[in-house]
Coordinates of C-alpha atoms and ligand atoms in Angstrom, one line a residue:
M1 CA 21.9 -13.3 28.0
K2 CA 19.6 -10.7 29.4
S3 CA 16.0 -10.7 27.9
V4 CA 14.9 -7.9 25.5
N5 CA 12.1 -6.0 27.2
I6 CA 9.2 -4.7 25.1
G7 CA 6.7 -2.0 25.9
L8 CA 3.7 -2.9 24.0
L9 CA 1.3 0.0 22.9
G10 CA -2.1 -1.5 21.9
L11 CA -3.7 -5.0 22.2
G12 CA -6.1 -4.7 19.1
T13 CA -5.8 -7.1 16.2
V14 CA -2.1 -6.8 15.7
G15 CA -1.2 -6.2 19.3
G16 CA -3.1 -9.4 20.3
G17 CA -1.4 -11.2 17.5
T18 CA 2.1 -10.1 18.5
A19 CA 1.5 -11.2 22.3
A20 CA 0.4 -14.6 20.9
V21 CA 3.4 -14.9 18.5
L22 CA 5.8 -14.0 21.2
Q23 CA 4.2 -16.6 23.6
D24 CA 3.5 -19.4 21.2
N25 CA 6.7 -19.2 19.4
A26 CA 9.0 -18.2 22.4
A27 CA 11.2 -21.2 22.2
E28 CA 11.7 -21.1 18.4
I29 CA 12.4 -17.2 18.6
S30 CA 15.0 -17.8 21.5
R31 CA 16.7 -20.5 19.4
R32 CA 17.2 -18.0 16.7
L33 CA 18.0 -15.0 18.7
G34 CA 19.9 -16.5 21.6
R35 CA 17.8 -14.5 24.1
D36 CA 14.3 -14.1 25.2
I37 CA 11.9 -11.4 24.3
R38 CA 9.5 -10.4 27.3
I39 CA 6.7 -8.0 27.2
S40 CA 7.5 -6.1 30.4
A41 CA 4.8 -3.4 30.2
V42 CA 1.6 -2.9 28.2
C43 CA -0.8 0.0 27.5
D44 CA -4.2 -0.7 26.1
A45 CA -7.7 0.8 26.6
K46 CA -9.0 -2.6 27.9
A47 CA -7.2 -3.6 31.3
E48 CA -8.8 -6.9 31.4
R49 CA -7.7 -7.8 27.9
A50 CA -4.1 -6.8 28.9
A51 CA -4.2 -9.0 32.0
Q52 CA -5.5 -12.0 29.8
L53 CA -3.1 -11.5 27.0
C54 CA 0.0 -10.2 28.8
P55 CA -0.3 -11.7 32.3
D56 CA 3.2 -11.0 33.2
A57 CA 3.5 -7.4 31.9
A58 CA 3.0 -4.3 34.2
F59 CA -0.3 -2.6 32.9
V60 CA 0.4 1.1 32.3
Q61 CA -2.4 3.3 31.6
D62 CA -0.6 6.3 30.3
P63 CA 1.4 5.5 27.1
F64 CA 3.6 8.6 27.9
E65 CA 4.7 6.8 31.0
L66 CA 5.2 3.5 29.4
V67 CA 7.7 4.9 26.9
V68 CA 10.1 6.2 29.5
R69 CA 10.1 3.1 31.7
E70 CA 13.5 1.7 32.7
D71 CA 12.4 -1.8 31.9
V72 CA 11.6 -1.1 28.3
D73 CA 14.2 -1.5 25.6
V74 CA 11.9 -1.5 22.6
V75 CA 8.5 0.2 22.2
V76 CA 6.1 -1.7 19.9
E77 CA 3.6 0.9 18.7
L78 CA 0.3 -0.8 17.5
F79 CA -2.2 1.9 18.3
G80 CA -2.2 3.1 14.7
G81 CA -3.1 6.6 13.6
T82 CA -1.3 10.0 14.2
G83 CA -2.4 12.7 16.7
I84 CA -1.4 11.4 20.2
T85 CA 0.4 8.3 18.8
K86 CA 2.8 10.6 17.1
D87 CA 3.6 12.4 20.2
V88 CA 4.0 9.0 22.2
I89 CA 6.5 7.8 19.3
L90 CA 8.5 11.1 19.5
K91 CA 8.6 10.9 23.3
A92 CA 9.8 7.3 23.1
I93 CA 12.5 8.2 20.6
S94 CA 13.6 11.2 22.7
S95 CA 13.9 8.8 25.7
G96 CA 16.2 6.6 23.6
K97 CA 13.8 3.7 23.1
H98 CA 14.0 1.7 19.9
I99 CA 10.7 1.5 17.9
V100 CA 8.9 -1.2 16.0
T101 CA 5.6 0.1 14.4
A102 CA 3.0 -1.0 12.0
N103 CA 1.9 2.6 11.6
K104 CA 1.9 3.3 7.8
K105 CA -0.1 6.5 8.2
L106 CA 2.5 7.9 10.7
L107 CA 5.5 6.9 8.6
A108 CA 4.0 8.2 5.3
E109 CA 2.9 11.5 6.6
Y110 CA 5.5 12.3 9.4
G111 CA 8.3 9.8 8.6
N112 CA 10.8 12.5 7.8
E113 CA 10.4 13.9 11.2
V114 CA 10.3 10.6 13.0
F115 CA 13.5 9.4 11.3
A116 CA 15.4 12.6 12.0
L117 CA 14.7 12.5 15.6
A118 CA 15.6 8.9 15.7
A119 CA 19.0 9.7 14.1
E120 CA 19.5 12.4 16.6
N121 CA 18.7 9.9 19.5
N122 CA 20.7 7.0 17.9
V123 CA 17.7 4.7 18.0
M124 CA 16.4 2.1 15.4
V125 CA 13.0 2.4 13.9
Q126 CA 11.6 -0.8 12.2
F127 CA 8.4 -0.8 10.3
E128 CA 8.1 -4.0 8.3
A129 CA 4.3 -4.6 9.4
A130 CA 3.4 -1.0 8.0
V131 CA 3.5 -2.4 4.3
A132 CA 1.8 -5.6 3.1
G133 CA 1.3 -7.1 6.5
G134 CA 3.3 -10.4 6.8
I135 CA 5.2 -10.0 3.5
P136 CA 8.9 -8.9 4.1
I137 CA 8.8 -6.3 1.4
I138 CA 10.6 -3.6 3.6
K139 CA 13.4 -6.1 4.1
A140 CA 13.7 -6.9 0.4
L141 CA 13.6 -3.2 -0.6
R142 CA 16.3 -2.1 2.1
E143 CA 18.4 -5.2 1.9
G144 CA 17.8 -8.0 -0.6
L145 CA 17.6 -5.6 -3.6
A146 CA 20.3 -3.3 -2.3
A147 CA 22.7 -3.9 -5.3
N148 CA 19.9 -2.6 -7.7
R149 CA 18.5 0.6 -9.2
I150 CA 14.8 0.0 -8.7
R151 CA 12.8 0.9 -11.6
S152 CA 9.2 0.4 -10.6
I153 CA 7.1 -1.2 -7.9
A154 CA 3.5 -2.3 -8.4
G155 CA 1.4 -3.7 -5.6
I156 CA -1.9 -5.1 -4.3
I157 CA -1.3 -3.6 -0.8
N158 CA -4.8 -3.3 0.5
G159 CA -6.3 -6.7 1.5
T160 CA -9.8 -5.2 2.2
S161 CA -10.0 -3.7 -1.3
N162 CA -8.7 -6.9 -2.9
F163 CA -11.2 -9.0 -0.9
I164 CA -13.9 -6.8 -2.1
L165 CA -12.9 -6.9 -5.8
T166 CA -12.5 -10.6 -5.6
E167 CA -15.9 -11.3 -4.1
M168 CA -17.6 -8.8 -6.5
R169 CA -16.0 -10.6 -9.4
E170 CA -16.2 -14.2 -8.3
K171 CA -19.7 -14.1 -6.5
G172 CA -21.3 -11.0 -7.9
S173 CA -21.7 -9.9 -4.3
A174 CA -22.8 -6.2 -3.5
F175 CA -19.9 -3.8 -2.4
A176 CA -21.6 -2.9 0.9
D177 CA -22.2 -6.7 2.0
V178 CA -18.5 -7.5 1.3
L179 CA -17.1 -4.5 3.1
K180 CA -19.0 -5.6 6.2
E181 CA -17.7 -9.1 5.9
A182 CA -14.1 -7.6 5.6
Q183 CA -14.6 -5.5 8.7
A184 CA -15.8 -8.6 10.8
L185 CA -12.8 -10.5 9.7
G186 CA -10.5 -7.8 11.0
Y187 CA -9.0 -6.8 7.7
A188 CA -10.5 -3.3 7.2
E189 CA -9.3 -0.3 9.2
A190 CA -11.3 1.2 11.9
D191 CA -12.6 3.8 9.3
P192 CA -12.9 1.8 6.1
T193 CA -12.7 4.8 4.0
F194 CA -9.0 4.5 4.3
D195 CA -9.1 1.0 2.7
I196 CA -11.6 1.7 0.0
E197 CA -10.7 5.1 -1.1
G198 CA -7.0 4.2 -1.4
H199 CA -5.5 6.0 1.5
D200 CA -4.0 2.9 3.1
A201 CA -2.5 1.7 -0.2
G202 CA -1.3 5.3 -0.6
H203 CA 0.5 5.3 2.8
K204 CA 2.2 2.1 1.7
I205 CA 3.3 3.0 -1.7
T206 CA 4.6 6.3 -0.5
I207 CA 6.8 4.4 2.0
M208 CA 8.0 1.9 -0.6
S209 CA 8.6 4.7 -3.2
A210 CA 11.0 6.4 -0.6
L211 CA 12.8 3.3 0.0
A212 CA 13.1 2.4 -3.7
F213 CA 14.2 5.8 -4.9
G214 CA 16.2 7.2 -1.9
M215 CA 13.8 10.2 -1.2
P216 CA 12.0 11.7 1.7
V217 CA 8.4 10.3 2.2
D218 CA 5.9 12.6 0.7
F219 CA 2.3 11.3 1.0
S220 CA 0.9 14.6 -0.2
A221 CA 2.3 13.8 -3.6
C222 CA 0.5 10.6 -4.0
Y223 CA -2.5 10.4 -6.3
L224 CA -5.3 8.4 -4.8
E225 CA -8.4 6.9 -6.3
G226 CA -10.3 4.1 -4.6
I227 CA -12.8 1.3 -5.6
S228 CA -16.0 2.7 -4.2
K229 CA -17.1 4.2 -7.5
L230 CA -16.1 1.1 -9.5
D231 CA -19.1 -0.2 -11.4
S232 CA -19.6 -4.0 -11.4
R233 CA -20.1 -3.7 -15.3
D234 CA -16.5 -2.8 -15.8
I235 CA -15.3 -5.6 -13.8
K236 CA -17.2 -8.0 -16.0
Y237 CA -16.3 -6.2 -19.4
A238 CA -12.6 -6.2 -18.3
E239 CA -12.8 -9.9 -17.7
E240 CA -14.5 -10.6 -21.0
L241 CA -11.4 -8.7 -22.6
G242 CA -8.9 -10.7 -20.7
Y243 CA -8.1 -8.4 -17.8
R244 CA -8.8 -8.2 -14.0
I245 CA -9.3 -4.9 -12.2
K246 CA -7.1 -4.6 -9.1
L247 CA -6.4 -1.7 -6.7
L248 CA -2.8 -1.0 -7.4
G249 CA -0.2 1.2 -5.6
I250 CA 2.2 2.1 -8.3
T251 CA 5.6 3.9 -8.3
R252 CA 7.9 4.2 -11.2
K253 CA 11.1 6.2 -12.0
T254 CA 10.8 7.9 -15.5
D255 CA 13.1 10.1 -17.3
K256 CA 10.6 13.0 -16.5
G257 CA 10.3 12.1 -12.8
I258 CA 8.7 9.8 -10.3
E259 CA 5.2 8.5 -10.6
L260 CA 3.3 7.8 -7.4
R261 CA -0.4 6.7 -7.5
V262 CA -2.9 4.4 -6.4
H263 CA -6.1 3.6 -8.4
P264 CA -8.1 0.7 -9.9
T265 CA -6.2 -0.7 -12.7
L266 CA -6.7 -3.3 -15.5
I267 CA -3.9 -5.9 -15.7
P268 CA -3.8 -8.7 -18.0
E269 CA -5.2 -11.9 -16.6
C270 CA -2.1 -13.9 -17.5
R271 CA 0.1 -11.7 -15.1
L272 CA 0.7 -13.2 -11.7
L273 CA -0.6 -10.1 -9.9
A274 CA -3.9 -10.5 -11.8
N275 CA -4.4 -13.8 -9.8
V276 CA -3.9 -12.6 -6.3
N277 CA -7.2 -12.9 -4.7
G278 CA -9.2 -12.4 -1.6
V279 CA -7.2 -10.5 1.3
M280 CA -4.0 -11.5 0.0
N281 CA -1.3 -9.0 -1.0
A282 CA 1.4 -8.9 -3.6
V283 CA 4.3 -6.6 -4.6
R284 CA 6.1 -6.7 -8.0
V285 CA 9.5 -5.0 -8.0
N286 CA 11.3 -4.4 -11.2
A287 CA 15.1 -3.7 -10.8
D288 CA 17.8 -3.2 -13.2
M289 CA 20.0 -6.0 -12.3
V290 CA 17.7 -8.7 -10.7
G291 CA 14.8 -8.0 -13.2
E292 CA 11.3 -8.7 -11.9
T293 CA 10.7 -10.1 -8.5
L294 CA 7.3 -10.7 -6.8
Y295 CA 6.3 -11.1 -3.1
Y296 CA 3.1 -12.6 -2.2
G297 CA 1.5 -13.3 1.2
A298 CA -1.2 -12.1 3.6
G299 CA -1.3 -8.5 3.9
A300 CA -3.6 -8.2 6.9
G301 CA -4.8 -10.2 9.9
A302 CA -3.4 -10.8 13.4
L303 CA -0.8 -13.4 13.2
P304 CA 0.7 -12.4 9.6
T305 CA 1.1 -8.8 10.6
A306 CA 2.4 -10.0 14.1
S307 CA 4.9 -12.1 12.3
A308 CA 6.4 -8.8 10.7
V309 CA 6.2 -7.0 14.0
V310 CA 8.1 -9.7 15.8
A311 CA 10.8 -10.2 13.0
D312 CA 11.6 -6.4 13.5
I313 CA 11.9 -7.0 17.3
I314 CA 14.3 -9.6 16.5
D315 CA 16.4 -7.5 14.2
I316 CA 16.6 -4.7 16.8
A317 CA 17.5 -7.2 19.6
R318 CA 20.3 -8.6 17.4
L319 CA 21.9 -5.1 17.0
L320 CA 21.1 -3.7 20.6
D321 CA 24.8 -3.8 21.6
A322 CA 26.4 -3.3 18.1
P323 CA 27.8 0.1 16.8
S324 CA 25.3 2.0 14.9
G325 CA 27.3 1.5 11.6
Y326 CA 25.9 -2.0 11.6
R327 CA 22.4 -0.8 11.1
V328 CA 20.4 -0.6 7.8
P329 CA 19.6 3.1 7.1
Y330 CA 15.9 4.0 7.8
L331 CA 15.1 4.9 4.2
A332 CA 17.5 2.2 2.8
F333 CA 20.0 5.0 1.6
Q334 CA 22.5 6.9 3.8
P335 CA 20.7 9.9 5.3
D336 CA 22.8 12.4 3.3
Q337 CA 21.8 10.5 0.2
V338 CA 17.9 10.7 0.8
Q339 CA 17.1 13.6 -1.6
P340 CA 13.9 15.0 -2.9
Q341 CA 13.2 14.1 -6.5
T342 CA 10.5 15.4 -9.1
L343 CA 7.3 13.8 -8.5
L344 CA 5.0 13.9 -11.5
P345 CA 1.5 15.4 -11.6
M346 CA -1.1 12.9 -12.8
D347 CA -1.4 14.9 -16.0
E348 CA 2.2 13.8 -16.9
I349 CA 2.0 10.0 -16.0
T350 CA 2.1 7.6 -18.9
S351 CA -0.6 4.9 -19.1
S352 CA -2.9 3.0 -21.4
Y353 CA -6.6 3.5 -20.8
Y354 CA -10.0 1.6 -20.7
L355 CA -12.9 3.9 -21.6
R356 CA -16.6 3.0 -21.4
V357 CA -18.7 5.5 -23.4
C358 CA -22.5 5.4 -23.6
A359 CA -23.4 7.1 -27.0
A360 CA -26.2 7.4 -29.5
D361 CA -26.4 4.3 -31.7
K362 CA -26.4 6.1 -35.0
P363 CA -24.1 6.4 -38.0
G364 CA -21.0 8.5 -37.5
T365 CA -20.8 8.2 -33.5
L366 CA -17.9 6.0 -33.7
G367 CA -16.2 8.0 -36.2
Q368 CA -16.4 11.1 -34.2
I369 CA -15.2 9.5 -31.0
A370 CA -12.2 8.0 -32.9
N371 CA -11.4 11.4 -34.5
L372 CA -11.2 13.1 -31.1
L373 CA -9.0 10.5 -29.8
A374 CA -6.7 10.7 -32.8
K375 CA -6.6 14.6 -32.4
E376 CA -5.1 14.1 -28.9
N377 CA -2.6 11.6 -30.3
V378 CA -4.3 8.6 -28.5
S379 CA -4.1 5.5 -30.5
I380 CA -6.8 2.9 -30.2
E381 CA -5.7 -0.7 -29.4
A382 CA -9.3 -2.2 -29.5
L383 CA -12.8 -0.9 -29.6
I384 CA -15.9 -3.0 -28.9
Q385 CA -19.6 -2.0 -29.0
K386 CA -20.8 -4.1 -26.0
G387 CA -24.5 -3.8 -26.9
V388 CA -27.4 -1.5 -27.0
I389 CA -28.6 -0.4 -23.5
D390 CA -32.0 1.0 -24.8
Q391 CA -33.3 1.5 -28.2
S392 CA -31.1 4.3 -29.0
T393 CA -27.9 4.3 -26.8
A394 CA -25.1 1.9 -27.4
E395 CA -22.2 1.1 -24.9
I396 CA -18.7 1.3 -26.5
V397 CA -15.6 0.1 -24.7
I398 CA -12.3 1.4 -25.9
L399 CA -8.8 0.2 -25.0
T400 CA -6.0 2.8 -25.9
H401 CA -2.3 2.4 -26.3
S402 CA 0.0 4.2 -24.0
T403 CA -0.3 7.8 -23.8
V404 CA 0.3 10.8 -21.5
E405 CA -2.5 11.3 -19.2
K406 CA -3.4 14.8 -20.1
N407 CA -4.0 13.6 -23.7
I408 CA -6.6 11.2 -22.7
K409 CA -8.3 13.7 -20.3
N410 CA -8.4 16.3 -23.2
A411 CA -9.9 13.7 -25.4
I412 CA -12.4 12.6 -22.9
A413 CA -13.5 16.1 -22.3
A414 CA -13.9 16.7 -26.1
I415 CA -16.0 13.5 -26.5
E416 CA -18.2 14.3 -23.5
A417 CA -19.0 17.6 -25.2
L418 CA -20.5 15.8 -28.2
D419 CA -24.4 15.9 -28.3
C420 CA -24.4 12.2 -29.0
V421 CA -22.4 11.1 -25.9
D422 CA -23.8 10.6 -22.3
T423 CA -21.7 11.9 -19.5
P424 CA -19.6 11.0 -17.6
I425 CA -17.3 8.6 -19.6
T426 CA -15.8 5.9 -17.3
M427 CA -11.9 5.9 -17.5
I428 CA -9.8 3.2 -15.8
R429 CA -6.0 3.1 -16.1
M430 CA -4.4 -0.1 -17.5
E431 CA -0.9 -1.5 -16.8
S432 CA 0.9 -4.3 -18.8
L433 CA 3.4 -4.8 -16.1
H434 CA 6.3 -5.0 -18.5
D435 CA 8.4 -2.2 -17.0
Ligands
HSE1 N1 -6.6 -2.5 6.3 C1 -5.5 -3.1 5.8 C2 -5.7 -3.9 4.6 C3 -4.8 -3.9 6.9 O1 -6.9 -4.1 4.2 O2 -4.9 -4.3 3.8 C4 -3.1 -3.8 6.7 O3 -2.7 -2.6 6.5

């Protein structure tokens, strides 16, 4: 059978990994697929690197030229980013090329446009590597769980943040040092702000939310809060109370609408997600028929991510000559069933909360705080005075029961207005991971 010809855009961490997987596992892949996969053309900023990693491929300087070549069946886009990359992808699609991409930003922000053009041009777009690196979560959501109504997804989907949180907790390392290490190991994005401020996780949970609930991607509706302002004291106190702090991407279907959010989250240490450490990722899916399922693996790094890229190439290769009705829809649901849904503003989400309050260590302080919480209908689950910071100020940690976010925000504003309380109060959301 004729080889499948790949046009590879980018030979960075994932691109280099893809070239290596295709070369090192060529025989095994061919045994599975029944044909060879060949990189016929490559485009990269570094010609020498291209010659070394893809010695048999034509080196093409202009990506717009690569994507129209006759000897390219599938364009594998590993440049990342939007801007020119988006134009290159749209050109490739218009030229009838199938697409494999690891580009979560592109899909979370422009996925609707990309999929519409792909449908018009009858091409496949696969993006397993865009979410959680080597974990086949896209396949699970689009295919393995197709019999279910999905209720919620909660995931540790940014390896860099998880690595930083783990090192801070286990070794007491400083945030900046661990970030540098993550960059040196190739986990972090070119601009690490994307990792530590929650953008990368936001892109990934936005894509999963669309797949889970059959709605267009809408990154602008995703609430983002990263880990850069997290105080190591809170990591320590959380641990003392039996919790770990993780950066979670969460999406949940509720009666009021869909929650879509990324933020540091306390989760009970007995939950499997709480024990996902280092650069590892894990995604928990709760669905009506199967119940809870959990997917764990490397969320970043050259070979794990390339494993997902190559699996997508194999999927496309299997369907190259098949009628389009055999394909899995881009967003898991038939295109006419992908419908906008109400996305809840953060004030309307439901969560429980960890609060750390520094307040005057004098009679009546706790009573006033408890009263203001009660006034907003916030019920206290636990309240601990951690200690006295100086002679007159106490540090109080409060865990609340589940409430609507606007209630806790109103209560915090009222507590911060008390003369006896220092501002700001630290607030971190908590998840029991039962629903
Ligand atoms: N920077 C990402 C992470 C890599 O840290 O998880 C994979 O998207």
